[in-house]
Coordinates of C-alpha atoms in Angstrom, one line a residue:
X1 CA 116.7 127.9 59.0
X2 CA 117.0 125.0 61.4
X3 CA 115.4 125.4 64.8
X4 CA 115.9 122.8 67.6
X5 CA 116.0 122.9 71.4
X6 CA 118.4 120.8 73.3
X7 CA 118.8 121.0 77.0
X8 CA 121.1 118.2 77.7
X9 CA 124.6 117.1 77.0
X10 CA 124.8 116.8 73.2
X11 CA 126.1 113.8 71.3
X12 CA 129.4 114.7 69.6
X13 CA 127.9 114.2 66.2
X14 CA 125.5 117.0 66.9
X15 CA 128.2 119.5 67.7
X16 CA 129.1 120.5 64.1
X17 CA 125.7 122.1 63.7
X18 CA 126.2 124.1 66.8
X19 CA 129.7 125.1 65.7
X20 CA 128.2 126.3 62.3
X21 CA 125.6 128.3 64.1
X22 CA 128.2 130.0 66.2
X23 CA 130.2 130.9 63.1
X24 CA 127.1 132.2 61.3
X25 CA 125.9 134.3 64.2
X26 CA 129.5 135.7 64.7
X27 CA 129.4 136.9 61.1
X28 CA 125.8 138.2 61.2
X29 CA 126.2 140.2 64.4
X30 CA 129.5 141.9 63.4
X31 CA 128.2 142.6 59.8
X32 CA 125.0 144.1 61.3
X33 CA 127.1 146.2 63.8
X34 CA 129.5 147.3 61.1
X35 CA 132.4 146.4 63.3
X36 CA 133.9 143.5 65.3
X37 CA 136.2 140.6 65.1
X38 CA 134.4 137.7 63.3
X39 CA 137.5 135.9 62.0
X40 CA 139.0 135.6 65.5
X41 CA 135.6 134.1 66.5
X42 CA 135.4 131.6 63.7
X43 CA 138.8 130.1 64.6
X44 CA 137.6 129.2 68.1
X45 CA 134.0 128.1 67.3
X46 CA 134.7 124.4 67.4
X47 CA 136.3 124.7 70.8
X48 CA 133.4 126.7 72.2
X49 CA 130.7 124.5 70.6
X50 CA 132.3 121.4 72.2
X51 CA 132.8 123.0 75.5
X52 CA 129.3 124.5 75.7
X53 CA 127.5 121.3 74.5
X54 CA 129.4 118.7 76.5
X55 CA 131.6 120.1 79.3
X56 CA 130.6 123.5 80.5
X57 CA 128.5 122.8 83.6
X58 CA 126.3 125.8 83.8
X59 CA 122.7 126.7 84.8
X60 CA 122.0 129.5 82.3
X61 CA 118.8 130.5 84.2
X62 CA 120.8 130.9 87.5
X63 CA 124.1 132.7 86.7
X64 CA 124.8 133.0 90.4
X65 CA 124.4 129.2 91.1
X66 CA 127.4 128.2 93.3
X67 CA 128.1 125.1 91.3
X68 CA 128.4 126.9 87.9
X69 CA 131.6 126.6 86.0
X70 CA 133.1 129.9 84.9
X71 CA 133.9 130.9 81.3
X72 CA 136.4 133.8 80.8
X73 CA 137.2 135.1 77.4
X74 CA 140.6 136.4 77.9
X75 CA 140.6 137.1 74.1
X76 CA 137.7 139.5 74.7
X77 CA 137.8 140.8 71.1
X78 CA 136.1 137.5 70.0
X79 CA 132.9 138.8 71.6
X80 CA 130.8 137.8 68.6
X81 CA 131.5 134.2 69.5
X82 CA 130.7 134.7 73.1
X83 CA 127.5 136.5 72.4
X84 CA 126.6 133.8 69.9
X85 CA 127.1 131.2 72.7
X86 CA 124.6 133.2 74.8
X87 CA 122.1 133.2 71.9
X88 CA 122.5 129.5 71.6
X89 CA 121.9 129.1 75.3
X90 CA 118.7 131.1 75.0
X91 CA 119.7 134.0 77.2
X92 CA 120.4 136.5 74.5
X93 CA 117.6 136.9 71.9
X94 CA 118.0 137.0 68.1
X95 CA 116.9 140.7 68.2
X96 CA 119.5 141.7 70.8
X97 CA 122.3 139.9 69.0
X98 CA 121.4 141.6 65.7
X99 CA 120.4 145.0 67.0
X100 CA 122.2 145.4 70.3
X101 CA 125.8 144.4 69.4
X102 CA 128.2 147.3 69.8
X103 CA 125.4 149.8 69.9
X104 CA 125.1 152.7 72.4
X105 CA 123.5 151.9 75.7
X106 CA 123.2 148.2 74.9
X107 CA 124.6 145.2 76.9
X108 CA 126.5 143.5 74.1
X109 CA 129.5 145.8 74.2
X110 CA 132.4 145.5 71.8
X111 CA 134.3 143.5 74.5
X112 CA 132.5 141.6 77.2
X113 CA 131.8 143.3 80.6
X114 CA 129.9 142.1 83.7
X115 CA 126.9 144.2 82.6
X116 CA 126.0 140.7 81.4
X117 CA 125.3 138.4 84.3
X118 CA 127.2 135.5 82.7
X119 CA 130.5 137.5 82.5
X120 CA 132.8 137.5 85.5
X121 CA 135.4 140.0 84.5
X122 CA 135.8 142.6 81.7
X123 CA 138.3 141.5 79.0
X124 CA 139.7 142.9 75.9
X125 CA 142.8 144.4 77.3
X126 CA 144.9 141.4 76.4
X127 CA 146.7 139.4 79.0
X128 CA 144.2 139.9 81.8
X129 CA 141.5 137.3 81.4
X130 CA 143.8 134.3 82.4
X131 CA 145.3 136.2 85.4
X132 CA 141.8 137.0 86.5
X133 CA 140.8 133.4 86.0
X134 CA 143.6 132.4 88.4
X135 CA 141.9 134.5 91.1
X136 CA 138.5 132.8 90.5
X137 CA 140.2 129.4 90.6
X138 CA 141.9 130.3 93.9
X139 CA 138.6 131.1 95.3
X140 CA 137.0 127.9 94.2
X141 CA 139.8 125.6 95.4
X142 CA 141.0 127.1 98.6
X143 CA 138.1 129.3 100.0
X144 CA 134.8 127.8 98.6
X145 CA 136.3 124.4 98.2
X146 CA 133.8 124.0 95.3
X147 CA 134.0 121.6 92.3
X148 CA 133.5 124.3 89.7
X149 CA 136.0 124.7 86.9
X150 CA 137.4 127.9 85.4
X151 CA 137.6 127.7 81.5
X152 CA 139.6 130.5 79.9
X153 CA 139.8 131.0 76.2
X154 CA 143.0 132.9 75.2
X155 CA 144.5 133.9 71.9
X156 CA 148.0 133.1 70.8
X157 CA 148.9 136.8 70.3
X158 CA 148.3 137.5 74.0
X159 CA 150.9 134.9 75.0
X160 CA 153.4 137.6 74.2
X161 CA 152.2 139.4 77.4
X162 CA 154.3 138.6 80.5
X163 CA 151.1 138.6 82.6
X164 CA 150.0 135.3 80.9
X165 CA 153.2 133.6 82.1
X166 CA 152.8 135.1 85.6
X167 CA 149.4 133.5 85.6
X168 CA 150.6 130.1 84.5
X169 CA 153.4 130.2 87.1
X170 CA 151.0 131.1 89.8
X171 CA 148.5 128.5 88.8
X172 CA 151.2 125.9 88.9
X173 CA 152.4 127.0 92.2
X174 CA 148.9 126.7 93.7
X175 CA 148.1 123.5 91.8
X176 CA 145.0 125.0 90.2
X177 CA 143.7 121.8 88.6
X178 CA 140.4 123.5 88.4
X179 CA 141.8 126.0 85.8
X180 CA 141.7 125.0 82.1
X181 CA 143.3 127.3 79.5
X182 CA 142.2 126.9 75.9
X183 CA 144.7 128.7 73.5
X184 CA 143.3 129.5 70.1
X185 CA 146.5 129.2 68.1
X186 CA 145.3 130.7 64.8
X187 CA 148.7 132.1 63.7
X188 CA 147.5 135.5 62.7
X189 CA 147.5 138.6 64.9
X190 CA 146.3 142.1 64.1
X191 CA 149.1 143.1 61.6
X192 CA 150.3 139.7 60.5
X193 CA 151.8 136.4 61.8
X194 CA 152.4 136.1 65.5
X195 CA 155.9 135.5 66.8
X196 CA 155.6 131.8 66.8
X197 CA 152.9 131.3 64.2
X198 CA 151.7 127.6 64.4
X199 CA 154.8 126.4 66.2
X200 CA 152.7 124.7 68.9
X201 CA 155.6 122.6 70.0
X202 CA 157.4 125.7 71.3
X203 CA 154.3 126.9 73.0
X204 CA 154.0 123.5 74.6
X205 CA 157.6 123.5 75.9
X206 CA 157.0 126.9 77.4
X207 CA 153.8 125.9 79.1
X208 CA 155.5 122.8 80.5
X209 CA 158.4 124.9 81.7
X210 CA 156.0 127.0 83.7
X211 CA 154.6 124.0 85.4
X212 CA 151.3 123.3 83.5
X213 CA 150.4 120.4 81.4
X214 CA 150.3 121.1 77.7
X215 CA 148.0 119.2 75.3
X216 CA 148.4 119.9 71.6
X217 CA 145.4 119.3 69.4
X218 CA 143.9 120.2 66.0
X219 CA 141.4 122.8 67.0
X220 CA 138.9 121.8 64.4
X221 CA 138.9 118.1 65.2
X222 CA 135.9 117.6 67.4
X223 CA 137.0 114.2 68.7
X224 CA 140.4 115.7 69.7
X225 CA 138.8 118.7 71.3
X226 CA 136.3 116.6 73.2
X227 CA 139.1 114.3 74.4
X228 CA 141.2 117.2 75.6
X229 CA 138.3 118.9 77.4
X230 CA 137.4 115.7 79.1
X231 CA 140.7 115.7 80.9
X232 CA 139.3 118.2 83.2
X233 CA 137.0 115.5 84.5
X234 CA 139.9 113.3 85.5
X235 CA 142.5 113.5 88.2
X236 CA 144.8 116.3 87.0
X237 CA 148.0 116.9 88.9
X238 CA 148.6 120.4 87.5
X239 CA 146.8 123.1 85.5
X240 CA 145.7 122.1 82.0
X241 CA 146.6 124.1 78.9
X242 CA 145.0 123.0 75.6
X243 CA 147.0 124.3 72.6
X244 CA 144.5 124.2 69.7
X245 CA 146.0 124.8 66.2
X246 CA 143.2 126.6 64.4
X247 CA 142.6 128.6 61.2
X248 CA 141.5 132.2 61.5
X249 CA 138.3 132.8 59.6
X250 CA 137.7 128.9 59.5
X251 CA 135.0 127.9 57.0
X252 CA 134.9 130.9 54.9
X253 CA 136.5 130.6 51.4
X254 CA 138.8 133.4 50.5
X255 CA 139.0 134.5 54.2
X256 CA 140.3 131.7 56.2
X257 CA 144.0 131.9 57.0
X258 CA 144.2 135.2 55.1
X259 CA 146.0 138.2 56.6
X260 CA 144.1 141.6 56.6
X261 CA 140.8 140.4 58.1
X262 CA 141.5 141.0 61.7
X263 CA 138.9 143.3 63.3
X264 CA 136.9 143.7 60.1
X265 CA 133.3 142.7 59.6
X266 CA 132.4 141.2 56.4
X267 CA 130.5 143.3 53.9
X268 CA 126.8 142.3 53.5
X269 CA 127.3 140.5 50.2
X270 CA 130.4 138.6 51.5
X271 CA 128.6 137.8 54.7
X272 CA 125.7 136.2 52.8
X273 CA 128.2 134.1 50.8
X274 CA 129.9 133.0 54.0
X275 CA 126.6 132.2 55.7
X276 CA 125.6 130.1 52.6
X277 CA 128.9 128.3 52.6
X278 CA 128.3 127.4 56.3
X279 CA 124.9 126.0 55.5
X280 CA 122.6 128.9 56.4
X281 CA 121.1 130.3 59.6
X282 CA 120.2 128.1 62.5
X283 CA 118.3 128.5 65.8
X284 CA 119.7 125.7 67.9
X285 CA 119.2 126.1 71.6
X286 CA 121.7 124.2 73.6
X287 CA 122.0 124.2 77.4
X288 CA 124.6 121.5 77.9
X289 CA 125.4 119.7 81.2
X290 CA 124.0 121.1 84.5
X291 CA 126.2 122.0 87.4
X292 CA 126.2 120.1 90.7
X293 CA 123.5 121.4 93.1
X294 CA 125.4 123.2 95.9
X295 CA 124.1 125.3 98.7
X296 CA 125.1 128.9 98.7
X297 CA 127.9 129.7 101.2
X298 CA 126.4 131.0 104.5
X299 CA 127.1 134.6 105.3
X300 CA 127.8 135.2 108.9
X301 CA 126.6 138.6 110.2
X302 CA 129.5 140.9 110.8
X303 CA 130.3 141.9 114.3
X304 CA 131.8 144.9 115.8
X305 CA 135.5 145.4 114.8
X306 CA 137.9 145.9 117.6
X307 CA 140.8 147.8 116.1
X308 CA 144.2 147.8 117.6
X309 CA 144.9 150.9 119.8
X310 CA 148.1 152.9 120.0
X311 CA 149.5 155.3 122.7
X312 CA 149.5 159.1 121.9
X313 CA 153.1 160.1 121.1
X314 CA 154.2 156.5 120.5
X315 CA 156.2 156.2 117.3
X316 CA 154.7 153.7 114.9
X317 CA 155.1 153.3 111.1
X318 CA 151.7 153.4 109.4
X319 CA 152.6 150.3 107.5
X320 CA 153.0 148.5 110.8
X321 CA 149.4 149.4 111.8
X322 CA 148.0 148.0 108.6
X323 CA 148.4 144.3 109.3
X324 CA 146.9 144.3 112.9
X325 CA 144.0 146.4 111.6
X326 CA 143.3 144.0 108.7
X327 CA 143.5 141.1 111.1
X328 CA 141.0 142.8 113.3
X329 CA 138.6 143.4 110.4
X330 CA 139.0 139.8 109.2
X331 CA 138.1 138.5 112.6
X332 CA 134.6 139.6 112.2
X333 CA 134.4 139.2 108.4
X334 CA 135.3 135.8 106.8
X335 CA 135.2 137.4 103.4
X336 CA 138.4 139.4 104.0
X337 CA 141.4 138.0 102.2
X338 CA 144.9 139.3 101.6
X339 CA 147.5 139.2 98.9
X340 CA 151.0 140.4 98.9
X341 CA 153.9 140.8 96.4
X342 CA 156.5 139.0 98.5
X343 CA 157.2 141.9 100.7
X344 CA 154.8 141.2 103.6
X345 CA 157.4 141.7 106.3
X346 CA 157.7 145.2 105.0
X347 CA 154.2 146.0 104.0
X348 CA 152.9 145.0 107.5
X349 CA 150.6 142.2 106.4
X350 CA 152.6 139.6 108.2
X351 CA 150.2 140.0 111.3
X352 CA 147.3 139.0 109.1
X353 CA 149.2 136.1 107.7
X354 CA 149.9 134.8 111.2
X355 CA 146.2 135.1 112.2
X356 CA 144.7 133.8 109.0
X357 CA 147.1 131.9 106.9
X358 CA 144.3 130.1 105.0
X359 CA 143.0 133.5 103.7
X360 CA 146.4 134.7 102.5
X361 CA 147.8 134.2 98.9
X362 CA 151.4 135.0 98.2
X363 CA 151.8 136.4 94.7
X364 CA 155.6 136.7 94.8
X365 CA 157.1 139.4 92.7
X366 CA 154.2 139.4 90.2
X367 CA 152.2 142.6 90.8
X368 CA 150.0 142.2 87.7
X369 CA 149.0 138.8 88.8
X370 CA 148.5 140.1 92.4
X371 CA 146.0 142.7 91.3
X372 CA 144.4 140.2 88.8
X373 CA 144.0 137.6 91.5
X374 CA 142.4 140.2 93.8
X375 CA 140.1 141.0 90.9
X376 CA 139.0 137.3 90.5
X377 CA 138.5 136.8 94.2
X378 CA 136.4 139.9 94.3
X379 CA 134.0 138.5 91.6
X380 CA 133.4 135.6 94.1
X381 CA 132.4 138.0 96.8
X382 CA 135.7 138.2 98.8
X383 CA 137.0 141.5 100.1
X384 CA 140.6 141.4 98.8
X385 CA 143.4 143.6 100.2
X386 CA 146.5 143.6 98.0
X387 CA 149.7 145.1 99.2
X388 CA 153.2 145.9 97.9
X389 CA 155.5 148.8 97.7
X390 CA 153.7 151.8 96.3
X391 CA 156.2 152.1 93.4
X392 CA 155.5 148.5 92.2
X393 CA 151.8 149.0 92.0
X394 CA 152.5 151.1 88.9
X395 CA 153.4 147.9 87.1
X396 CA 149.8 146.8 87.5
X397 CA 148.3 150.1 86.2
X398 CA 146.3 148.5 83.4
X399 CA 144.8 145.9 85.7
X400 CA 143.8 148.6 88.1
X401 CA 142.4 150.6 85.2
X402 CA 140.2 147.6 84.2
X403 CA 138.7 147.0 87.7
X404 CA 135.9 149.6 87.3
X405 CA 135.1 148.1 83.9
X406 CA 134.8 144.7 85.7
X407 CA 132.7 146.3 88.4
X408 CA 134.9 144.8 91.1
X409 CA 136.0 146.2 94.5
X410 CA 139.8 146.3 94.9
X411 CA 141.5 147.4 98.0
X412 CA 145.2 148.3 97.4
X413 CA 147.8 149.2 99.9
X414 CA 151.2 150.8 98.8
X415 CA 153.9 151.1 101.4
X416 CA 157.4 152.7 101.3
X417 CA 156.0 155.8 99.4
X418 CA 157.9 159.0 98.4
X419 CA 161.4 160.2 99.1
X420 CA 160.7 159.6 102.8
X421 CA 162.1 156.0 102.4
X422 CA 165.6 157.3 102.2
X423 CA 168.7 155.4 101.3
X424 CA 167.0 152.8 99.0
X425 CA 166.9 155.4 96.3
X426 CA 164.5 156.5 93.5
X427 CA 163.8 153.0 92.1
X428 CA 161.9 152.2 95.3
X429 CA 160.1 155.6 95.7
X430 CA 156.4 155.7 94.8
X431 CA 156.0 159.2 93.6
X432 CA 153.2 158.6 91.0
X433 CA 150.9 156.3 92.9
X434 CA 148.4 158.9 94.2
X435 CA 147.9 160.2 90.6
X436 CA 147.6 156.8 89.1
X437 CA 144.9 155.6 91.6
X438 CA 143.1 159.0 91.6
X439 CA 142.7 158.9 87.9
X440 CA 140.9 155.6 88.2
X441 CA 137.2 155.8 87.8
X442 CA 135.3 156.0 91.0
X443 CA 138.4 155.4 93.2
X444 CA 139.1 156.3 96.7
X445 CA 142.6 157.5 97.8
X446 CA 143.6 157.6 101.5
X447 CA 146.9 158.7 103.1
X448 CA 146.9 158.4 106.9
X449 CA 149.6 160.1 109.0
X450 CA 149.6 158.0 112.1
X451 CA 148.8 154.4 113.3
X452 CA 145.3 155.2 114.7
X453 CA 144.1 156.8 111.5
X454 CA 145.6 154.0 109.5
X455 CA 143.7 151.3 111.5
X456 CA 140.4 153.3 111.2
X457 CA 140.8 153.7 107.4
X458 CA 141.5 150.0 107.0
X459 CA 138.1 149.3 108.5
X460 CA 136.6 152.0 106.3
X461 CA 138.1 150.4 103.2
X462 CA 136.5 147.1 103.9
X463 CA 133.1 148.7 103.3
X464 CA 134.0 150.6 100.2
X465 CA 133.0 149.9 96.7
X466 CA 135.3 150.3 93.7
X467 CA 139.0 150.7 93.8
X468 CA 140.4 152.0 97.0
X469 CA 144.0 152.8 97.9
X470 CA 145.8 153.2 101.2
X471 CA 149.2 154.8 101.1
X472 CA 151.5 154.0 104.1
X473 CA 155.0 155.2 105.1
X474 CA 158.1 153.4 105.9
X475 CA 159.3 155.4 108.9
X476 CA 157.8 155.5 112.4
X477 CA 156.0 158.8 113.4
X478 CA 154.2 159.9 116.5
X479 CA 150.6 158.7 117.1
X480 CA 148.5 161.8 116.9
X481 CA 145.0 160.5 117.4
X482 CA 143.2 158.4 120.2
X483 CA 141.1 155.4 119.5
X484 CA 137.9 157.5 119.9
X485 CA 138.6 159.5 116.8
X486 CA 136.7 158.6 113.5
X487 CA 138.1 159.0 110.0
X488 CA 135.2 159.0 107.5
X489 CA 136.1 158.9 103.9
X490 CA 135.9 162.4 102.5
X491 CA 136.9 164.0 105.7
X492 CA 139.9 165.8 107.2
X493 CA 141.3 166.7 110.6
X494 CA 142.3 170.0 111.9
X495 CA 145.1 169.7 114.3
X496 CA 145.9 173.3 115.0
X497 CA 143.5 176.1 114.8
X498 CA 142.7 179.5 116.3
X499 CA 140.8 182.7 115.5
X500 CA 144.2 184.3 114.7
X501 CA 145.4 181.9 112.1
X502 CA 147.2 183.7 109.3
X503 CA 148.0 180.7 107.0
X504 CA 146.7 177.2 106.4
X505 CA 149.2 174.3 106.1
X506 CA 147.9 171.1 104.4
X507 CA 149.7 167.8 104.5
X508 CA 149.1 164.1 104.5
X509 CA 151.3 161.2 105.7
X510 CA 154.8 162.4 106.3
X511 CA 154.2 166.0 105.3
X512 CA 151.6 166.4 108.0
X513 CA 154.3 165.9 110.6
X514 CA 156.5 168.3 108.8
X515 CA 153.6 170.9 108.7
X516 CA 153.2 170.5 112.4
X517 CA 156.9 171.3 113.0
X518 CA 156.6 174.2 110.5
X519 CA 153.6 175.5 112.6
X520 CA 155.8 175.3 115.7
X521 CA 158.5 177.3 114.0
X522 CA 156.1 180.0 112.7
X523 CA 154.6 180.2 116.2
X524 CA 158.1 181.2 117.5
X525 CA 157.8 184.1 115.1
X526 CA 154.3 185.0 116.3
X527 CA 152.6 183.6 113.2
X528 CA 149.7 181.2 113.9
X529 CA 149.1 178.5 111.3
X530 CA 146.1 176.3 110.9
X531 CA 147.2 172.7 110.2
X532 CA 144.9 170.2 108.3
X533 CA 145.4 166.5 107.9
X534 CA 144.0 165.7 104.4
X535 CA 144.0 161.9 105.1
X536 CA 141.3 161.6 102.4
X537 CA 142.7 162.7 99.2
X538 CA 139.9 161.4 96.9
X539 CA 137.3 162.3 97.9
X540 CA 138.8 165.5 99.5
X541 CA 137.1 167.5 102.2
X542 CA 136.7 170.4 99.8
X543 CA 134.3 172.3 102.0
X544 CA 136.5 172.0 105.0
X545 CA 139.6 173.1 103.1
X546 CA 137.8 176.0 101.4
X547 CA 136.6 177.2 104.8
X548 CA 140.1 177.0 106.4
X549 CA 141.7 178.8 103.5
X550 CA 139.1 181.5 103.5
X551 CA 139.6 182.0 107.3
X552 CA 143.2 182.5 106.7
X553 CA 142.9 185.2 104.1
X554 CA 143.5 182.9 101.2
X555 CA 146.9 182.0 102.3
X556 CA 147.7 178.3 102.1
X557 CA 150.7 175.9 101.7
X558 CA 150.2 172.4 100.5
X559 CA 153.1 169.9 101.0
X560 CA 153.2 166.4 99.5
X561 CA 155.8 163.7 99.2
X562 CA 154.7 163.0 95.5
X563 CA 155.2 164.6 92.2
X564 CA 153.2 167.8 91.7
X565 CA 150.9 166.2 89.2
X566 CA 147.8 164.3 90.3
X567 CA 148.3 164.2 94.1
X568 CA 147.3 166.2 97.1
X569 CA 148.1 169.5 95.6
X570 CA 146.0 168.9 92.5
X571 CA 143.1 167.8 94.6
X572 CA 143.3 171.0 96.8
X573 CA 143.6 173.2 93.7
X574 CA 140.5 171.6 92.2
X575 CA 138.6 172.1 95.4
X576 CA 139.5 175.8 95.6
X577 CA 138.7 176.3 92.0
X578 CA 135.2 174.9 92.4
X579 CA 134.3 177.9 94.6
X580 CA 137.2 180.4 94.0
X581 CA 138.7 182.0 97.1
X582 CA 139.2 185.7 96.9
X583 CA 142.8 186.8 96.9
X584 CA 144.3 183.3 96.9
X585 CA 148.0 183.0 97.9
X586 CA 148.8 179.3 97.4
X587 CA 152.2 177.6 97.6
X588 CA 152.5 174.0 96.4
X589 CA 155.5 172.0 97.6
X590 CA 156.1 168.7 95.9
X591 CA 158.9 166.4 94.6
X592 CA 160.3 167.8 91.4
X593 CA 163.2 165.9 89.8
X594 CA 164.8 162.5 90.2
X595 CA 165.9 161.9 93.8
X596 CA 168.9 159.9 94.9
X597 CA 169.8 158.1 98.1
X598 CA 170.1 159.8 101.5
X599 CA 168.5 160.0 104.8
X600 CA 164.9 160.9 105.2
X601 CA 165.8 164.3 106.5
X602 CA 168.2 165.0 103.6
X603 CA 165.7 163.9 101.0
X604 CA 162.7 165.8 102.4
X605 CA 165.0 168.9 102.5
X606 CA 166.2 168.3 98.9
X607 CA 162.6 167.9 97.7
X608 CA 161.7 171.1 99.5
X609 CA 158.9 169.5 101.5
X610 CA 160.4 169.5 105.0
X611 CA 159.4 171.7 107.9
X612 CA 161.8 174.4 107.1
X613 CA 160.6 174.7 103.5
X614 CA 157.0 174.7 104.6
X615 CA 157.5 177.5 107.0
X616 CA 159.4 179.4 104.4
X617 CA 156.5 179.0 101.9
X618 CA 154.1 180.2 104.6
X619 CA 156.1 183.4 105.1
X620 CA 156.2 183.9 101.4
X621 CA 152.4 183.5 101.3
X622 CA 152.0 186.1 104.1
X623 CA 154.2 188.5 102.1
X624 CA 152.4 187.9 98.8

């Protein structure tokens, strides 16, 4: 077994030994674990050996060093290769590689996650690493103005994902010459040949059509690899994409370029044969070139936020309160940035753009890329707010799902929610958004009913960890709260209350205003109703709601402009179930069926969530 320590840039003639070590360790670790993707790792070993030894500027002892390059494994299933790189760098031990890979409660998970300090974002859900890398590159070029590069290793199979082309289009638009994409074109996917196989010329034509520079190389020719990677040191005029024609399982007789080996570790006897064919085990330690020495960005102390104020009774759409509130938060926090899906004049973020254009990134109609860019920016310490219509956030559901795995903070804002939007029709109506975000691990879901609460909750979101979501409405509604009111996450507001209340009405957003109107109608009949603004849907004010329902004899109506599953009603039911209320009489009003076009009033009535239906449900609860 060869043991050598090398802490500087390697000569190219030394790289083959490192590449062989990466291949051997990819085989050893996956065979030891009994699972993994060694053949997908072997095809890219020459790329990574050359990158690590000669081009990746990285201080392995200081993963937070501001000058460090960033390495993103978009093809996260090739984790044996990545972890073998870490062993070669001396930051993962032989024991951890052999006994910790894919084991319970260990750092070397089946696909990379930021539990490791050298990993920026979690990958493995194909089509996400490159879009996330765009966000990191945006931060480097436009916000940090740092010379670091972002190197992304992708597979050819994931080029079937539309999000990869959204990423290249966005990288081209923003001229991200600090972003280098290395495509491991090994021809074989999970079940057989990919759509294009080794047709690298077609890949190159597509890459060029999206505005990037395509360079086609033999992915096992170290001179060609080195020359292509060195282009990142020159004066690029557009993002660089290196299309490396490779062989899956390279170096292993009987395995290389053979279908049926994807995601399969080699049996021990086969592994030993393969290791022998590669020249045996090695223990080279390679650090490669060091990054430029940069000072960490200064963090200014955050001052007091002066939120915009609104006049009681004034009619203001909550979406129109979002932008001014975000600009107010950004005034005292330079880490706040905003992104939008080309609907900023509708979402309300236009006020922020006018105040801080240098901190705004237009993602156009590419919602997956919008959320991915927010993810990448978050890894660099920025507080990203991403906005679009609530309905269109569902396109990015998988990117939102991966945010907790990446340990990032995402702040999402969805406007034009529910049937309330009116004549635009069902394609524009977000009716699943609350459920989608609420089901995300560790998320916060907020649904303000007026401009004052919206502004306060934007400020709250800036301090939240994890995924948070603010749902705003299209129409203008009366301001209910003064500037002195606070809106803590997990709280609620009681707008009508008396000792004689007979029923509790719970709403959020548009249905709160309908609940208030229903309470007025009930009062004309001599029935007093308690009205609760459940602006925090997750976490819900369970204790406050249980107390209100108990005080009104178990009689409660929940109304929401959302499908019945996974929204406000589901949260209320869960809260009541945690400490069952005696003799519960609950009516849940939600949108059932596919709506059409119409006025707001017509659609709220059609869905059965307007004031008349709420009052009717309250009377039924009183009778039941």
